[in-house]
Short mmCIF file of C-alpha atoms in Angstrom, two decimals:
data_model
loop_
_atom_site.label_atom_id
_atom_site.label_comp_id
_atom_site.label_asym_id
_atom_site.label_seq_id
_atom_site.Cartn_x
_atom_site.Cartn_y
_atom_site.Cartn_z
CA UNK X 10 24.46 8.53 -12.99
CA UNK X 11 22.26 10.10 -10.74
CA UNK X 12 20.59 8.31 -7.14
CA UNK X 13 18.02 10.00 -6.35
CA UNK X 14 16.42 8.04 -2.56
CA UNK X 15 12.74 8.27 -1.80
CA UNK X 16 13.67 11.18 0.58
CA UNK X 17 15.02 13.10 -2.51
CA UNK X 18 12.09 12.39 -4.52
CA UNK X 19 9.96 13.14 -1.40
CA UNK X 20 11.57 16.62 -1.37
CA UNK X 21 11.21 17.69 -5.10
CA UNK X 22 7.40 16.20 -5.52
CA UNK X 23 6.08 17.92 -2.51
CA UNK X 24 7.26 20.78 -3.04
CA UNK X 25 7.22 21.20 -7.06
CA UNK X 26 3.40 18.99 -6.65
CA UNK X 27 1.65 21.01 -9.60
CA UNK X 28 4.70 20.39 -11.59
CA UNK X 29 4.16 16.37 -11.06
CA UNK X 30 0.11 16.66 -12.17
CA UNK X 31 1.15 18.59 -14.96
CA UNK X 32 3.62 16.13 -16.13
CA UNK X 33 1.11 13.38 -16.25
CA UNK X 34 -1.08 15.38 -17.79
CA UNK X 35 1.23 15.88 -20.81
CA UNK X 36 1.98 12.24 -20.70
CA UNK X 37 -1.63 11.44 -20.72
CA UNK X 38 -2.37 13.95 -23.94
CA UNK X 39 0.81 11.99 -25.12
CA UNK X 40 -0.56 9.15 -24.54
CA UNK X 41 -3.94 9.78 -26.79
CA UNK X 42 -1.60 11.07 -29.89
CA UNK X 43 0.31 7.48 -29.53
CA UNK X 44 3.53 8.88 -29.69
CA UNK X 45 5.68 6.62 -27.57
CA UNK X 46 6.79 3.36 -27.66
CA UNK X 47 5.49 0.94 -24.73
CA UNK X 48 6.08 -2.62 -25.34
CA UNK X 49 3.40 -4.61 -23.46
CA UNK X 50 4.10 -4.81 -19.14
CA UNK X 51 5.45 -8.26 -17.89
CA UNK X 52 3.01 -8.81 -15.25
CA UNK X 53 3.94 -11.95 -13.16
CA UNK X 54 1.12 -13.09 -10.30
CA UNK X 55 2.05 -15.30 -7.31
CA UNK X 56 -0.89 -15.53 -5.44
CA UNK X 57 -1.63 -12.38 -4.03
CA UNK X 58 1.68 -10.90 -4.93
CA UNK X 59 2.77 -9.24 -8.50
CA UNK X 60 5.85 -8.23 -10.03
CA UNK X 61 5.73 -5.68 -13.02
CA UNK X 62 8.28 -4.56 -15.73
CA UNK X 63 7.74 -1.62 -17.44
CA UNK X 64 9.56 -0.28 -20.20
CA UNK X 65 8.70 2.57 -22.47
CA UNK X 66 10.51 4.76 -24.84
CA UNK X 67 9.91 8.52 -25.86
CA UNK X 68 11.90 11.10 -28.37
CA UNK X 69 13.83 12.38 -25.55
CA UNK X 70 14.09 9.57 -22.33
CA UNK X 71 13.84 5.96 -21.85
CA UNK X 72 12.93 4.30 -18.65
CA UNK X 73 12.25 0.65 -16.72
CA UNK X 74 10.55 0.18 -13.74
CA UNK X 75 10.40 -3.22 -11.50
CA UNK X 76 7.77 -2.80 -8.81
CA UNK X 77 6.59 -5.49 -6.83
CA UNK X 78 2.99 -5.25 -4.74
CA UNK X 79 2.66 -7.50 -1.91
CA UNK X 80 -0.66 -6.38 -0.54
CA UNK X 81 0.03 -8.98 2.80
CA UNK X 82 2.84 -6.52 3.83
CA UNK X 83 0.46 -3.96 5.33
CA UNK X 84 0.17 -6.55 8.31
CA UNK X 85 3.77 -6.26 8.65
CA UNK X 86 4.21 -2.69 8.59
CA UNK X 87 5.93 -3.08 5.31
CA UNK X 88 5.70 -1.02 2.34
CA UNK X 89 2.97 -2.87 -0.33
CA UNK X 90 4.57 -1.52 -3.01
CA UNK X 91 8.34 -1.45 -3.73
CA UNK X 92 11.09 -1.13 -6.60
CA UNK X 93 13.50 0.97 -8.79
CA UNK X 94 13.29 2.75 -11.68
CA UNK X 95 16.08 3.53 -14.02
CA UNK X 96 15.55 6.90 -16.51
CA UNK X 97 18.06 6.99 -19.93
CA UNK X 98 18.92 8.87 -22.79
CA UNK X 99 17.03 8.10 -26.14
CA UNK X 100 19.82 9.66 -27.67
CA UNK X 101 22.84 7.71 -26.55
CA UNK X 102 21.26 4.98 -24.02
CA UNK X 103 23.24 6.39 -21.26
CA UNK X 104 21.80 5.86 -17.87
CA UNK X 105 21.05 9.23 -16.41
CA UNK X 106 19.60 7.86 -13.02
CA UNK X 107 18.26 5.69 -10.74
CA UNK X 108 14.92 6.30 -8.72
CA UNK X 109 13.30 4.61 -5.78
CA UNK X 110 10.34 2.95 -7.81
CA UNK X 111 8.05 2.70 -5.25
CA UNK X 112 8.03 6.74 -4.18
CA UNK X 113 8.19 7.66 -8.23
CA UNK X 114 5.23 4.94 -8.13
CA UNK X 115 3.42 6.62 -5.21
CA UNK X 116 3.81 10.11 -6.93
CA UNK X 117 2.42 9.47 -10.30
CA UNK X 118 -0.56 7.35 -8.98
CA UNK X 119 -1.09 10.33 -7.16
CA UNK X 120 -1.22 12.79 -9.92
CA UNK X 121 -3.21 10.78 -11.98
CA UNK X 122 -5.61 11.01 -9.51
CA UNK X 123 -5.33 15.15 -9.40
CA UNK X 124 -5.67 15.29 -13.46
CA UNK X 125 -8.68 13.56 -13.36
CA UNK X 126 -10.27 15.62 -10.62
CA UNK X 127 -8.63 18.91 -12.50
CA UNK X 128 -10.70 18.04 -15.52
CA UNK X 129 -13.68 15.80 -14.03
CA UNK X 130 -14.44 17.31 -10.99
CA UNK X 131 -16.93 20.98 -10.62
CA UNK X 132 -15.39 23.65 -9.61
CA UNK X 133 -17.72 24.69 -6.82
CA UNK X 134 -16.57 21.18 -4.97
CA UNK X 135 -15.79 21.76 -0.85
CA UNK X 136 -15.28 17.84 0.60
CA UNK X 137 -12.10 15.70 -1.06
CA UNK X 138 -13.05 11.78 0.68
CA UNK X 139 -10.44 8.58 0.25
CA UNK X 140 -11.39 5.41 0.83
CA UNK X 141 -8.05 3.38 1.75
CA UNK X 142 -5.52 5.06 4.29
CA UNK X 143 -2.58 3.47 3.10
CA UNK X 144 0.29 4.55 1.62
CA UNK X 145 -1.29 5.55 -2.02
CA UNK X 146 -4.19 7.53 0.28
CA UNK X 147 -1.90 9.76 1.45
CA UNK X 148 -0.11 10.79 -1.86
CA UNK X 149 -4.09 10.95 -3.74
CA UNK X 150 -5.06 13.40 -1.06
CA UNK X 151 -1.52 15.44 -1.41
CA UNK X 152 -1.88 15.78 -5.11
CA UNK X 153 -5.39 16.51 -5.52
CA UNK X 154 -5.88 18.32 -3.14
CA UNK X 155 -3.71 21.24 -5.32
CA UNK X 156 -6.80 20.79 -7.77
CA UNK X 157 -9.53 22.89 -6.55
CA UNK X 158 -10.09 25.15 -3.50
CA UNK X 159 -11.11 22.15 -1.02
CA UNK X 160 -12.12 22.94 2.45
CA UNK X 161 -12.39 19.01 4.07
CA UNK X 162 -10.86 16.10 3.74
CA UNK X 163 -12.55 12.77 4.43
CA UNK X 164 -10.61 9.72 5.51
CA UNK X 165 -12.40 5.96 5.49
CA UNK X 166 -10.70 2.81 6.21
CA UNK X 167 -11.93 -0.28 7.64
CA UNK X 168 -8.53 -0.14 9.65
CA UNK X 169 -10.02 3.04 12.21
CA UNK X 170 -5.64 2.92 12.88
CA UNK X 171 -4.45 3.57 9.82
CA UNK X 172 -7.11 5.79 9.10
CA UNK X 173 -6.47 7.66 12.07
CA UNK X 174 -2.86 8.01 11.18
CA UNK X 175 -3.67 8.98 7.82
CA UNK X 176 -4.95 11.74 9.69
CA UNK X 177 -2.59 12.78 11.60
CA UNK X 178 0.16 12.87 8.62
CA UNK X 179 -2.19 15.02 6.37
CA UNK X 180 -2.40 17.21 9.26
CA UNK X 181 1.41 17.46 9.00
CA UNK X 182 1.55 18.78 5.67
CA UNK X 183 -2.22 20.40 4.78
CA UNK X 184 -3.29 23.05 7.47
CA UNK X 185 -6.01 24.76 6.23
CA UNK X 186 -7.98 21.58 5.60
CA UNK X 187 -10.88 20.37 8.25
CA UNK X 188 -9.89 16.47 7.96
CA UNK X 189 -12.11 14.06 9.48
CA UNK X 190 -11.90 10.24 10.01
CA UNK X 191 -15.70 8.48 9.29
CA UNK X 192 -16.68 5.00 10.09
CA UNK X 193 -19.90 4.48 8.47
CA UNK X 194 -19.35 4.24 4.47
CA UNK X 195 -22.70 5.62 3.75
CA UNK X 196 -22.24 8.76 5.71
CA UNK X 197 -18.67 9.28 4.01
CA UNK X 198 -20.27 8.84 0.84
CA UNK X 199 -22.75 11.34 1.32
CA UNK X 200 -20.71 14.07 2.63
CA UNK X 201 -18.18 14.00 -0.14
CA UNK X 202 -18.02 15.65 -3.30
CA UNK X 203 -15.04 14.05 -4.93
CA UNK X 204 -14.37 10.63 -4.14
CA UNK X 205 -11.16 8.00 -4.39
CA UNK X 206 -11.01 5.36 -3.63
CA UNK X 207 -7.46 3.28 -3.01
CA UNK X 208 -7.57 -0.26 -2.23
CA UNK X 209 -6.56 -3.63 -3.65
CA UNK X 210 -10.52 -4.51 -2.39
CA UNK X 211 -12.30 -7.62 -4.33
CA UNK X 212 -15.24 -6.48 -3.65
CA UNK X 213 -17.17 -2.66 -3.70
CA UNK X 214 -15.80 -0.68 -0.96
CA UNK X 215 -18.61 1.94 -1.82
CA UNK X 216 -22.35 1.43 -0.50
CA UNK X 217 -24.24 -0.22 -3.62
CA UNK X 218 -26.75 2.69 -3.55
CA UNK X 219 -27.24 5.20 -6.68
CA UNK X 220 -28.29 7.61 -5.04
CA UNK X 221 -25.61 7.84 -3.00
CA UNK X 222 -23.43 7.76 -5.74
CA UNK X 223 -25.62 10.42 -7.35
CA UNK X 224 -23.65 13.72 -8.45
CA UNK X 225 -20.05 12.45 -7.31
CA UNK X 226 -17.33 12.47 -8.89
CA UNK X 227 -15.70 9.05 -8.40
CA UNK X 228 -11.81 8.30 -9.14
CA UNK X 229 -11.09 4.58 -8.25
CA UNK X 230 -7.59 4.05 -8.16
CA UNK X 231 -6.58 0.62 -6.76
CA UNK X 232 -7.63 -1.81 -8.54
CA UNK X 233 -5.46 -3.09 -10.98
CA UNK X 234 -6.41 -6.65 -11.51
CA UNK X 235 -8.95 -8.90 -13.36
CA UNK X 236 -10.35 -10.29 -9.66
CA UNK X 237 -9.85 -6.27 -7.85
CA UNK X 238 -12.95 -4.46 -7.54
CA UNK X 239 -14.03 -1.21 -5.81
CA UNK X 240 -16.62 0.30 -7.62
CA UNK X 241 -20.17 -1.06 -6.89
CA UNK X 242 -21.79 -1.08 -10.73
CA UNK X 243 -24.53 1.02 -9.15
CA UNK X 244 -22.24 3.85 -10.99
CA UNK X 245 -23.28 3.08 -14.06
CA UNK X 246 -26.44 3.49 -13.58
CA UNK X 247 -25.76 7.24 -13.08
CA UNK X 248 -23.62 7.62 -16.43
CA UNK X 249 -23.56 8.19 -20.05
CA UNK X 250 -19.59 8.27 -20.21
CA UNK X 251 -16.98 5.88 -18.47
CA UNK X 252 -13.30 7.29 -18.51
CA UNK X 253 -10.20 5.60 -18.08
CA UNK X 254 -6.50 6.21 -18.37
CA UNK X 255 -6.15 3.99 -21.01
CA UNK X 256 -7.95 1.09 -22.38
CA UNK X 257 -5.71 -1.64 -20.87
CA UNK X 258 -8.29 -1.04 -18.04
CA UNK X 259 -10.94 -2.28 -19.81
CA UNK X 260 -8.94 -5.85 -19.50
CA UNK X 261 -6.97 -5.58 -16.45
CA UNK X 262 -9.35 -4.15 -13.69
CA UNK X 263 -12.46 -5.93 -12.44
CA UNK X 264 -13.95 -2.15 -11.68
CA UNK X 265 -14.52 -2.18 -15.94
CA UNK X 266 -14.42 -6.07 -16.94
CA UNK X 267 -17.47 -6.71 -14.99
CA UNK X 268 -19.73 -4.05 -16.04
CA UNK X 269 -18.65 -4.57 -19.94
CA UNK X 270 -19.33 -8.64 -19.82
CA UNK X 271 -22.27 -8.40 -17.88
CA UNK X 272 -23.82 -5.73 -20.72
CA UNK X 273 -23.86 -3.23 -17.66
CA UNK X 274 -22.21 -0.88 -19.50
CA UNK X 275 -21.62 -0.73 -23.15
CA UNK X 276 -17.79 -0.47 -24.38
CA UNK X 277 -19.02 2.15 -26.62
CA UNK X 278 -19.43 4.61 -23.95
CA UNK X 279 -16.27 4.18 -22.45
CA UNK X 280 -13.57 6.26 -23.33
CA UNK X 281 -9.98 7.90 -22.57
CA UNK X 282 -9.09 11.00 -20.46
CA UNK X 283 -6.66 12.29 -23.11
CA UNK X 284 -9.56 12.08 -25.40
CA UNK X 285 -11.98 13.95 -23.43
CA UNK X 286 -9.05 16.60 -22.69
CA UNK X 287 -8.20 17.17 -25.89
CA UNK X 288 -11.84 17.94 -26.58
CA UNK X 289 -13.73 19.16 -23.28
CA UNK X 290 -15.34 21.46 -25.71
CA UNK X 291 -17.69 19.56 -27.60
CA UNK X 292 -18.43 17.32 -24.40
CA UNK X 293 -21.37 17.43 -21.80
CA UNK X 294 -20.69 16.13 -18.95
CA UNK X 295 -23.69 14.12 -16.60
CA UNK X 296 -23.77 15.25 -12.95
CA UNK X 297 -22.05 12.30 -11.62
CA UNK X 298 -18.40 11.01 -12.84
CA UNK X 299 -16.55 8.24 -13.04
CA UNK X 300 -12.66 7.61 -13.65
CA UNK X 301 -11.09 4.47 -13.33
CA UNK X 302 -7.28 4.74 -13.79
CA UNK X 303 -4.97 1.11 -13.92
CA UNK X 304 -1.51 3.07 -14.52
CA UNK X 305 0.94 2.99 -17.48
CA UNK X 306 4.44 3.14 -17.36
CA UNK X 307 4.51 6.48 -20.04
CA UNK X 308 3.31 8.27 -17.16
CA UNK X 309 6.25 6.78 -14.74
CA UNK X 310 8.48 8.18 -17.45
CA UNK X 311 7.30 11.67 -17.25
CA UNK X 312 6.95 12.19 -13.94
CA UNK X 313 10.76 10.24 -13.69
CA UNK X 314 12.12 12.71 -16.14
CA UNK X 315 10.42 15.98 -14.31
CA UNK X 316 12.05 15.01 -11.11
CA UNK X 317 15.41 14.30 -12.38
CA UNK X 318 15.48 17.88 -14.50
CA UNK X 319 14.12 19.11 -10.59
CA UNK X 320 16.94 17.24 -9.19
CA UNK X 321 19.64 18.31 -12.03
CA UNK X 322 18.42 22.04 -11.63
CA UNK X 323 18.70 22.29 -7.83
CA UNK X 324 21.32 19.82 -7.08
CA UNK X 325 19.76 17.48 -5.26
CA UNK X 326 20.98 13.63 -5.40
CA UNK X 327 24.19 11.84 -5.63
CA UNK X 328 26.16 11.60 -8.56
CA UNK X 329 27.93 7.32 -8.88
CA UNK X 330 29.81 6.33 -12.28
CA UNK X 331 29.21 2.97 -13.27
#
């Protein structure tokens, strides 16, 4: 079996990062076609913490991941999110590795992120802006930045430290980018183009103000539970289409149960990425965009199996037998 450490998986996603989007794309396409088998997630709450399983099954690989988020280890200079993932055969059950849940995790959020702005975003768009400088900012700003011909990057946190770092760690790894830090959320707002935001916020870390949400394109990320919310429902109010990565959203993240019980929004109008993919054609697109993505653990699976047949094919890793 195959150990592959967060460096390892550090190494193949950043450099292969087109690779990763284009995995989740195919698992999001896969996803629409229902072709998989992904038994409902375990998803145990203690307070502010959660622990998920995820299993899911394909023709061709199994995985499970364990992740825990503990949001109250940011004070702590602790990772929020951490766990394993384990990939296997479909054919024989054999375990075939063992990934570092938490950077597969940080990867995949990441590229979800880039295939929404691939498809949502125009392709005349200059400023990239995230909201949340934590961990998951860093790999939404890696990934989509690959997506269209960017020329500044935005950074907002209420934490002027960690957005400041945020910085300085982009600068790092993206040097033909102008990347700004911004305090004022209305000014950041209005200077960006594409906007995502990644926080476990409970309430809208975006200025309430339509026309400042006018013409964006808006990817909300963090939010993954019934009392999370980012989005102000000023959005909607710029809309005729909602899309999400897959309808457990509609259930699990505050950003869409609000707006549906409150008759902001109507259910009908909300639909799938692999949906609109699959037929971009026939579909007009409004000025302004919204995505709201809650994760599934099909996409874990693909981007798992795309790094291990990266690993496999340039011998990276270490080989154990159980």
């Amino acid at each position: 079996m195959l150990i592959l450490c967060k460096e390892n998986i550090k190494k193949i996603a950043e450099e292969n990062l087109s690779e990763i989007t284009d995995a989740v794309e195919q698992a999001v396409i896969r996803a629409e076609k229902n072709d998989f088998l992904m038994p409902e997630r375990m998803h145990i709450s203690q307070g502010d913490n959660t622990h998920l399983v995820m299993p899911v099954y394909s023709n061709k690989r199994f995985s499970t991941k364990l992740v825990s988020v503990f949001p109250g280890n940011a004070k702590n200079n602790i990772p929020v999110i951490n766990g394993m993932m384990s990939l296997n055969s479909s054919e024989t059950g054999e375990p075939l590795a063992l990934l570092n849940g938490a950077s597969v995790t940080g990867y995949r959020t990441g590229a979800v992120g880039a295939v929404g702005v691939r498809h949502l975003a125009d392709e005349n768009v200059v400023s990239l802006g995230i909201v949340g400088a934590g961990v998951q900012g860093y790999h939404q700003i890696l990934a989509a930045s690959k997506e269209r011909e960017f020329k500044r990057i935005l950074i907002f946190d209420i934490d002027s430290a960690k957005a400041d770092d945020l910085k300085q760690k982009l600068k790092f790894v993206l040097h033909d980018f102008v990347i700004d830090v911004l305090d004022d959320i209305d000014v950041f707002t209005k200077q960006c183009d594409v906007i995502i935001t990644a926080t476990t916020s409970k309430t809208p870390v975006l200025p309430a103000n339509k026309t400042l949400l006018f013409g964006k394109t808006i990817i909300s990320i963090g939010s993954f539970k019934p009392d999370m919310k980012e989005i102000p429902n000023e959005i909607f109010k710029n809309i005729d289409k909602c899309f999400v990565d897959t309808k457990t959203a509609l259930s699990e993240s505050g950003d869409m149960i609000e707006p549906i019980v409150n008759s902001i929004f109507h259910i009908d109008n909300i639909f799938t990425l692999g949906s609109y993919i699959l037929n971009k054609e026939s579909v007009k697109l409004k000025n302004t965009r919204f995505f709201k993505s809650v994760g599934m653990a099909l996409f874990d699976l693909y981007v798992a199996d795309k790094i291990y047949e990266i690993a496999i094919r340039d011998n990276i890793g270490v080989n154990y037998e159980l």
